[in-house]
């Protein structure tokens, strides 16, 4: 949770869910301020769950049911339905993001994620932008952000879209040329916005998201609201010509050289400072005016303990709790057969005999934002590409969505329950263990 006095972030890829060091109590998450008022003896005698022993060799995936979102530790948010959602009966969502901020002295919960348009089974090769929901509590009621005063007659809750290109004015860009829809013979209409995060920082709302694989340029960008949580949003200066950071060869083979940049951009804030976190391994500090990053190229990398070999990771997110920094990634757990006939579950790259099973959340911990980070552990089975956040009572949570693209949740018997706006309780193993897990069974 975040207080609005300084806008310190407390959520998905940029959350201060814990103790404050040099921050004043007024800038602390609500639960933290309460905890620090407890007598030292009471705080020191609190019992924490224990760490599980590390699996060996490093890189094995923990598939135990304790680490799954279950009925006893999770639920799907009852988000207000849009007209397109009526047939399914819920919101279809990937990359679910939820957070809690204190705004005008009251907790405000926000939710967003990657959504699709009617008639398409996925959020590609195009979608119609970014939607936001808000609520006074985690249980709701969850309402679409009221955008009717900004765009009367338009679909409620849609805060940004390539459709809004006609709102561009001299000195104010809403949609850059590289974010506009375009067309070709291979895919027809192209251009999709993925993996949004919404942050309240120094009294302003910021949306960080990325243009997906079918866009003219693929990569992360930042929007800033000129009003409230519903907008109107405009693009920051650093993204007028391109996504953040450098281009490199990546993504599907149909992406043209020079078009692909780091996706899954995330925002981490601490005190008066903010950083951009980009998928897999790089980061950069924002300028004080939040209009661009420094440096803009050759971004520094987190100091991590990689797997051997290192697979493709995505959805990087930094969360602070208990004075430690937690670096979260999404990784596919692939199963294969060992020489003795037993099943191997590991974060291996694709290969012959390897089958995608679950899209997991793996986490490492460090004393400093940039690292060095510990070896990773499985924090949540099937909970990849998520965020961690603190609720208004100090409880720790993660999001999940059940990836319908492949693996367990792509099975025809389960895919109808995939792509959800889910939240699951987390547990912390205390200042000696310093691990976060999905809340395990007693």
XYZ file of C-alpha atoms in Angstrom:
442
model
C 0.000 0.000 0.000
C 1.193 3.520 -0.707
C 0.469 6.814 0.951
C -0.193 9.817 -1.266
C 2.028 12.221 0.696
C 5.025 11.308 -1.453
C 3.527 8.696 -3.755
C 6.046 6.006 -2.806
C 5.064 2.940 -4.810
C 4.119 -0.259 -3.102
C 3.181 -2.787 -5.706
C 3.845 -5.035 -8.756
C 7.208 -4.358 -10.362
C 7.762 -1.395 -8.055
C 6.449 -1.736 -4.571
C 7.609 -0.686 -1.145
C 5.871 -3.330 0.875
C 8.051 -3.036 3.858
C 10.231 -1.140 6.160
C 11.479 2.190 5.378
C 15.032 2.910 6.314
C 15.412 6.619 5.777
C 11.738 7.237 4.935
C 9.522 8.964 7.464
C 6.472 7.233 8.904
C 4.177 9.388 6.765
C 5.750 7.886 3.656
C 5.454 4.289 4.812
C 2.945 1.729 3.654
C 0.084 1.711 6.133
C 0.793 -1.727 7.564
C 4.454 -0.875 8.056
C 3.773 2.226 10.099
C 1.559 0.166 12.382
C 4.139 -2.588 12.750
C 6.880 -0.178 13.716
C 4.746 1.123 16.551
C 4.706 -2.313 18.204
C 7.007 -2.982 21.153
C 10.320 -4.451 20.073
C 9.741 -7.602 22.128
C 6.389 -8.303 20.467
C 7.838 -7.822 17.000
C 10.849 -10.042 17.726
C 8.784 -12.949 19.059
C 6.470 -13.191 16.056
C 6.720 -16.629 14.505
C 7.305 -16.931 10.786
C 6.986 -19.941 8.509
C 10.256 -21.585 7.552
C 12.088 -21.716 4.261
C 11.890 -24.896 2.280
C 15.300 -26.419 1.477
C 16.621 -25.408 -1.937
C 16.089 -27.969 -4.667
C 19.238 -29.412 -6.186
C 20.601 -28.974 -8.722
C 19.868 -25.261 -9.017
C 17.200 -24.674 -11.650
C 14.736 -27.379 -10.636
C 11.127 -26.202 -10.336
C 9.090 -26.799 -7.185
C 5.694 -28.151 -8.298
C 4.157 -28.881 -4.883
C 0.471 -28.013 -4.553
C 1.308 -25.820 -1.557
C 2.624 -23.228 -4.026
C -0.474 -23.190 -6.230
C -3.242 -20.584 -5.959
C -6.051 -22.539 -4.292
C -9.545 -21.898 -2.974
C -8.167 -21.419 0.548
C -5.581 -18.750 -0.386
C -6.837 -16.976 -3.527
C -9.809 -15.624 -5.442
C -10.654 -14.011 -8.772
C -11.512 -10.329 -8.579
C -15.168 -9.539 -9.340
C -14.335 -6.887 -11.925
C -17.194 -4.892 -13.461
C -17.993 -6.396 -16.822
C -17.749 -4.541 -20.109
C -20.267 -5.364 -22.856
C -17.682 -7.698 -24.427
C -17.407 -9.705 -21.178
C -21.070 -10.635 -20.810
C -20.878 -13.899 -22.785
C -17.877 -15.234 -20.839
C -19.275 -13.897 -17.574
C -15.953 -12.446 -16.412
C -13.051 -10.371 -17.685
C -10.502 -12.237 -19.840
C -7.117 -10.948 -18.640
C -3.436 -11.800 -18.882
C -0.548 -10.174 -16.982
C -2.888 -9.223 -14.144
C -1.753 -6.224 -12.096
C -3.310 -5.064 -8.806
C -2.085 -2.509 -6.306
C -3.222 -0.375 -3.392
C -2.421 3.299 -2.810
C -3.530 5.868 -0.264
C -5.124 8.756 -2.146
C -6.680 11.677 -0.281
C -6.342 9.733 2.957
C -8.185 6.619 1.778
C -7.057 3.318 0.269
C -7.672 2.993 -3.440
C -7.192 -0.347 -5.162
C -6.439 -0.430 -8.881
C -6.452 -3.296 -11.384
C -5.403 -3.573 -15.010
C -3.937 -6.131 -17.386
C -3.708 -7.323 -20.960
C -7.145 -7.764 -22.558
C -8.432 -8.843 -25.969
C -11.042 -7.594 -28.404
C -14.253 -9.463 -29.257
C -13.707 -12.056 -31.951
C -10.064 -12.792 -31.141
C -8.909 -15.661 -28.938
C -5.781 -13.801 -27.785
C -4.552 -10.243 -27.257
C -2.939 -10.284 -30.717
C -2.318 -9.329 -33.464
C -4.116 -6.275 -32.129
C -6.168 -5.133 -29.188
C -7.844 -1.882 -28.267
C -5.604 -0.648 -25.511
C -5.661 -0.434 -21.743
C -8.531 -0.623 -19.252
C -8.487 0.277 -15.554
C -10.710 -0.785 -12.666
C -10.775 0.727 -9.146
C -12.199 -0.357 -5.794
C -12.279 0.804 -2.149
C -11.238 -2.685 -0.987
C -9.652 -5.775 -2.473
C -13.003 -7.576 -2.426
C -14.629 -4.697 -4.268
C -16.869 -3.422 -5.538
C -14.613 -3.181 -8.604
C -15.773 -0.525 -11.060
C -14.408 0.537 -14.410
C -12.586 3.864 -14.142
C -14.987 6.662 -15.011
C -13.720 7.913 -18.372
C -17.113 9.261 -19.490
C -16.156 12.847 -18.726
C -13.072 12.522 -20.930
C -14.618 10.637 -23.868
C -18.430 10.802 -23.700
C -19.990 7.880 -25.509
C -16.771 5.851 -25.602
C -16.332 2.547 -23.804
C -16.041 3.157 -20.081
C -12.733 2.308 -18.421
C -10.551 2.467 -21.533
C -7.823 4.919 -20.497
C -5.431 4.558 -23.469
C -5.585 3.052 -26.928
C -3.977 3.430 -30.359
C -7.487 4.592 -31.293
C -6.767 7.838 -29.458
C -4.242 9.053 -32.055
C -6.663 11.796 -33.102
C -6.204 13.366 -29.659
C -2.587 14.286 -30.491
C -1.923 18.024 -30.435
C 1.229 20.103 -30.905
C 3.286 19.583 -27.748
C 0.998 16.807 -26.480
C 1.318 13.280 -27.856
C -1.113 10.593 -26.797
C -0.161 7.977 -29.407
C 3.231 8.030 -31.135
C 3.597 6.930 -34.778
C 5.275 3.684 -33.706
C 2.249 2.851 -31.526
C -0.406 3.385 -34.205
C -2.301 0.536 -35.818
C -0.942 -0.680 -39.129
C -1.794 -3.352 -41.654
C -0.079 -6.040 -43.732
C -0.962 -9.147 -45.705
C 0.336 -11.541 -43.042
C -1.793 -10.399 -40.086
C -4.154 -7.711 -41.286
C -4.663 -5.163 -38.502
C -1.663 -5.001 -36.173
C -0.725 -3.297 -32.894
C -1.403 -4.362 -29.310
C -0.729 -2.982 -25.824
C 0.414 -5.512 -23.224
C 1.304 -5.861 -19.536
C 0.220 -2.503 -18.063
C 1.024 -1.328 -14.550
C -0.604 1.658 -12.840
C 1.315 3.660 -10.228
C 0.614 6.681 -8.038
C 3.831 8.609 -7.465
C 4.235 12.162 -6.124
C 0.558 12.907 -6.653
C 0.411 11.746 -10.282
C -0.776 8.593 -11.977
C 1.596 6.771 -14.310
C 0.854 3.858 -16.644
C 3.783 1.785 -17.862
C 3.058 -0.788 -20.560
C 4.508 -2.199 -23.769
C 3.546 -2.480 -27.393
C 3.424 -6.162 -28.280
C 5.012 -8.324 -30.933
C 2.810 -7.216 -33.839
C 3.426 -3.488 -33.382
C 5.618 -1.324 -35.626
C 8.097 -1.124 -32.774
C 7.954 -3.528 -29.853
C 8.808 -2.324 -26.368
C 7.940 -0.379 -23.238
C 6.553 3.112 -22.765
C 5.251 5.412 -20.015
C 2.061 7.461 -19.865
C 1.323 10.215 -17.362
C -2.152 11.366 -16.380
C -3.048 15.024 -16.605
C -6.003 14.368 -14.321
C -6.924 11.468 -12.067
C -6.691 7.714 -12.310
C -8.968 7.745 -15.378
C -6.728 10.207 -17.207
C -6.455 11.791 -19.676
C -3.035 10.208 -20.268
C -0.266 11.394 -22.570
C 3.020 9.859 -23.657
C 6.261 11.014 -21.987
C 8.997 12.689 -24.041
C 11.329 9.704 -23.987
C 8.892 7.579 -25.992
C 7.960 9.968 -28.790
C 10.190 8.140 -31.279
C 10.707 4.680 -29.791
C 10.346 2.406 -26.756
C 12.730 2.704 -23.806
C 16.256 1.353 -24.083
C 18.097 -0.301 -26.958
C 16.823 -2.493 -29.758
C 18.111 -6.044 -30.074
C 17.240 -9.268 -31.859
C 14.409 -10.929 -29.995
C 10.824 -12.069 -30.142
C 9.147 -13.951 -33.001
C 10.915 -14.210 -36.362
C 8.392 -11.945 -38.115
C 9.654 -8.900 -36.162
C 11.899 -6.761 -38.332
C 15.502 -6.082 -37.222
C 15.689 -2.919 -35.155
C 12.025 -3.016 -34.109
C 12.357 -5.152 -30.967
C 13.146 -3.534 -27.595
C 12.766 -4.748 -24.021
C 9.131 -5.491 -23.203
C 7.221 -5.758 -19.907
C 8.374 -2.412 -18.553
C 7.839 -1.927 -14.820
C 8.156 0.970 -12.414
C 9.885 0.818 -9.028
C 9.846 3.802 -6.680
C 11.551 4.488 -3.383
C 11.345 7.842 -1.623
C 11.735 10.585 -4.218
C 13.275 8.340 -6.893
C 11.872 6.061 -9.580
C 13.402 3.382 -11.786
C 12.320 1.630 -14.946
C 12.675 -2.156 -14.760
C 12.748 -3.981 -18.094
C 12.199 -7.683 -18.658
C 14.955 -10.130 -17.822
C 17.752 -7.998 -16.473
C 18.112 -4.240 -17.135
C 16.988 -1.060 -15.403
C 17.440 2.720 -15.494
C 16.597 5.639 -13.247
C 13.964 8.124 -14.307
C 14.704 11.805 -14.526
C 13.112 13.888 -11.796
C 10.446 15.055 -14.250
C 9.705 11.417 -15.209
C 9.876 12.296 -18.914
C 12.761 9.930 -19.743
C 15.342 7.593 -18.254
C 19.036 8.129 -17.528
C 20.909 6.637 -19.248
C 18.722 6.201 -22.346
C 20.985 3.543 -23.880
C 23.374 0.827 -22.661
C 21.230 0.305 -19.574
C 22.814 -1.258 -16.467
C 21.951 -4.842 -15.583
C 20.870 -6.414 -12.311
C 23.509 -8.640 -10.721
C 21.793 -12.024 -10.690
C 22.571 -15.690 -10.133
C 21.464 -17.178 -13.472
C 20.421 -20.723 -14.163
C 22.768 -22.840 -16.290
C 21.708 -22.552 -19.026
C 19.566 -19.451 -18.512
C 16.114 -19.761 -20.135
C 13.977 -16.940 -21.472
C 12.531 -14.949 -18.557
C 10.014 -12.125 -18.645
C 7.803 -9.960 -16.484
C 10.591 -8.645 -14.226
C 9.300 -6.864 -11.125
C 11.001 -5.451 -8.021
C 9.274 -5.448 -4.623
C 10.714 -4.316 -1.289
C 9.773 -5.919 2.000
C 11.518 -6.279 5.343
C 14.395 -4.127 4.129
C 15.163 -6.562 1.279
C 14.656 -6.314 -2.467
C 12.829 -9.126 -4.243
C 13.345 -9.539 -7.995
C 10.472 -11.485 -9.537
C 10.521 -13.174 -12.951
C 8.125 -15.314 -14.958
C 9.653 -18.621 -16.112
C 8.243 -21.675 -17.866
C 8.634 -24.916 -15.921
C 9.336 -27.591 -18.509
C 8.999 -31.278 -17.743
C 11.189 -34.021 -19.175
C 12.182 -37.582 -18.309
C 15.309 -38.375 -16.295
C 17.534 -41.320 -17.157
C 15.899 -43.367 -14.390
C 12.433 -42.727 -15.833
C 11.369 -40.160 -13.226
C 9.951 -36.770 -14.171
C 12.218 -33.718 -14.173
C 10.568 -30.331 -13.674
C 12.966 -27.467 -14.284
C 13.382 -23.982 -15.693
C 15.072 -25.325 -18.803
C 15.176 -23.705 -22.248
C 13.026 -25.361 -24.943
C 14.432 -28.639 -26.205
C 13.650 -32.099 -27.471
C 11.633 -34.056 -24.929
C 10.768 -30.969 -22.883
C 7.122 -29.986 -22.411
C 5.819 -26.687 -21.067
C 3.970 -27.351 -17.823
C 3.442 -24.253 -15.682
C 4.212 -20.554 -16.031
C 5.778 -19.883 -12.620
C 6.853 -16.931 -10.503
C 10.512 -17.283 -9.483
C 12.098 -14.878 -7.008
C 15.554 -13.857 -5.773
C 16.455 -11.567 -2.845
C 19.139 -8.904 -2.332
C 20.209 -6.198 0.097
C 20.378 -3.605 -2.688
C 18.127 -2.785 -5.626
C 20.808 -3.581 -8.188
C 21.911 -6.775 -6.432
C 23.734 -9.058 -6.084
C 20.657 -11.303 -5.980
C 20.527 -14.759 -4.438
C 19.690 -17.967 -6.219
C 16.055 -18.003 -7.312
C 13.312 -20.137 -5.824
C 9.794 -21.040 -6.930
C 7.444 -18.602 -5.226
C 4.253 -19.564 -7.043
C 3.266 -22.366 -9.411
C 1.325 -21.045 -12.407
C 1.605 -17.506 -11.030
C 4.089 -16.101 -13.539
C 4.025 -12.545 -14.897
C 2.527 -11.143 -11.741
C 3.122 -8.446 -9.163
C 3.414 -8.411 -5.391
C 1.567 -5.790 -3.348
C 0.440 -4.919 0.165
C -3.226 -4.375 1.041
C -4.588 -1.650 3.326
C -4.235 -3.926 6.376
C -0.614 -4.824 5.635
C -1.356 -8.230 4.118
C 0.909 -9.441 1.314
C -0.551 -10.572 -2.007
C 0.467 -11.580 -5.510
C -1.510 -11.596 -8.719
C -1.920 -14.519 -11.117
C -3.749 -15.138 -14.383
C -3.318 -18.819 -15.453
C -1.536 -18.681 -18.799
C -3.788 -20.028 -21.590
C -1.029 -19.967 -24.221
C 0.499 -23.342 -23.385
C 0.971 -25.935 -20.687
C -1.407 -26.878 -17.876
C -3.986 -24.120 -18.369
C -4.077 -24.525 -22.170
C -5.602 -27.996 -21.804
C -9.112 -27.962 -23.318
C -10.550 -29.109 -19.998
C -9.077 -26.076 -18.191
C -8.676 -23.251 -20.700
C -12.159 -21.973 -19.886
C -10.834 -21.090 -16.414
C -7.644 -19.440 -17.698
C -6.813 -15.752 -18.237
C -8.300 -14.457 -14.971
C -7.767 -11.463 -12.707
C -6.606 -13.492 -9.725
C -4.999 -12.577 -6.409
C -3.331 -14.959 -3.958
C -1.995 -14.453 -0.439
C 1.759 -14.419 0.140
C 3.696 -15.409 3.229
C 7.052 -14.042 4.402
C 9.519 -16.294 6.197
C 10.768 -13.454 8.371
C 14.009 -11.473 8.725
C 16.093 -14.639 8.983
C 14.511 -16.554 6.114
C 13.818 -13.602 3.800
C 11.698 -15.544 1.361
C 8.260 -14.852 -0.063
C 6.036 -17.739 -1.115
C 2.432 -18.155 -2.113
C 0.719 -18.900 1.185
C 1.361 -22.586 1.775
C -0.992 -25.077 3.374
C -0.640 -25.456 7.143
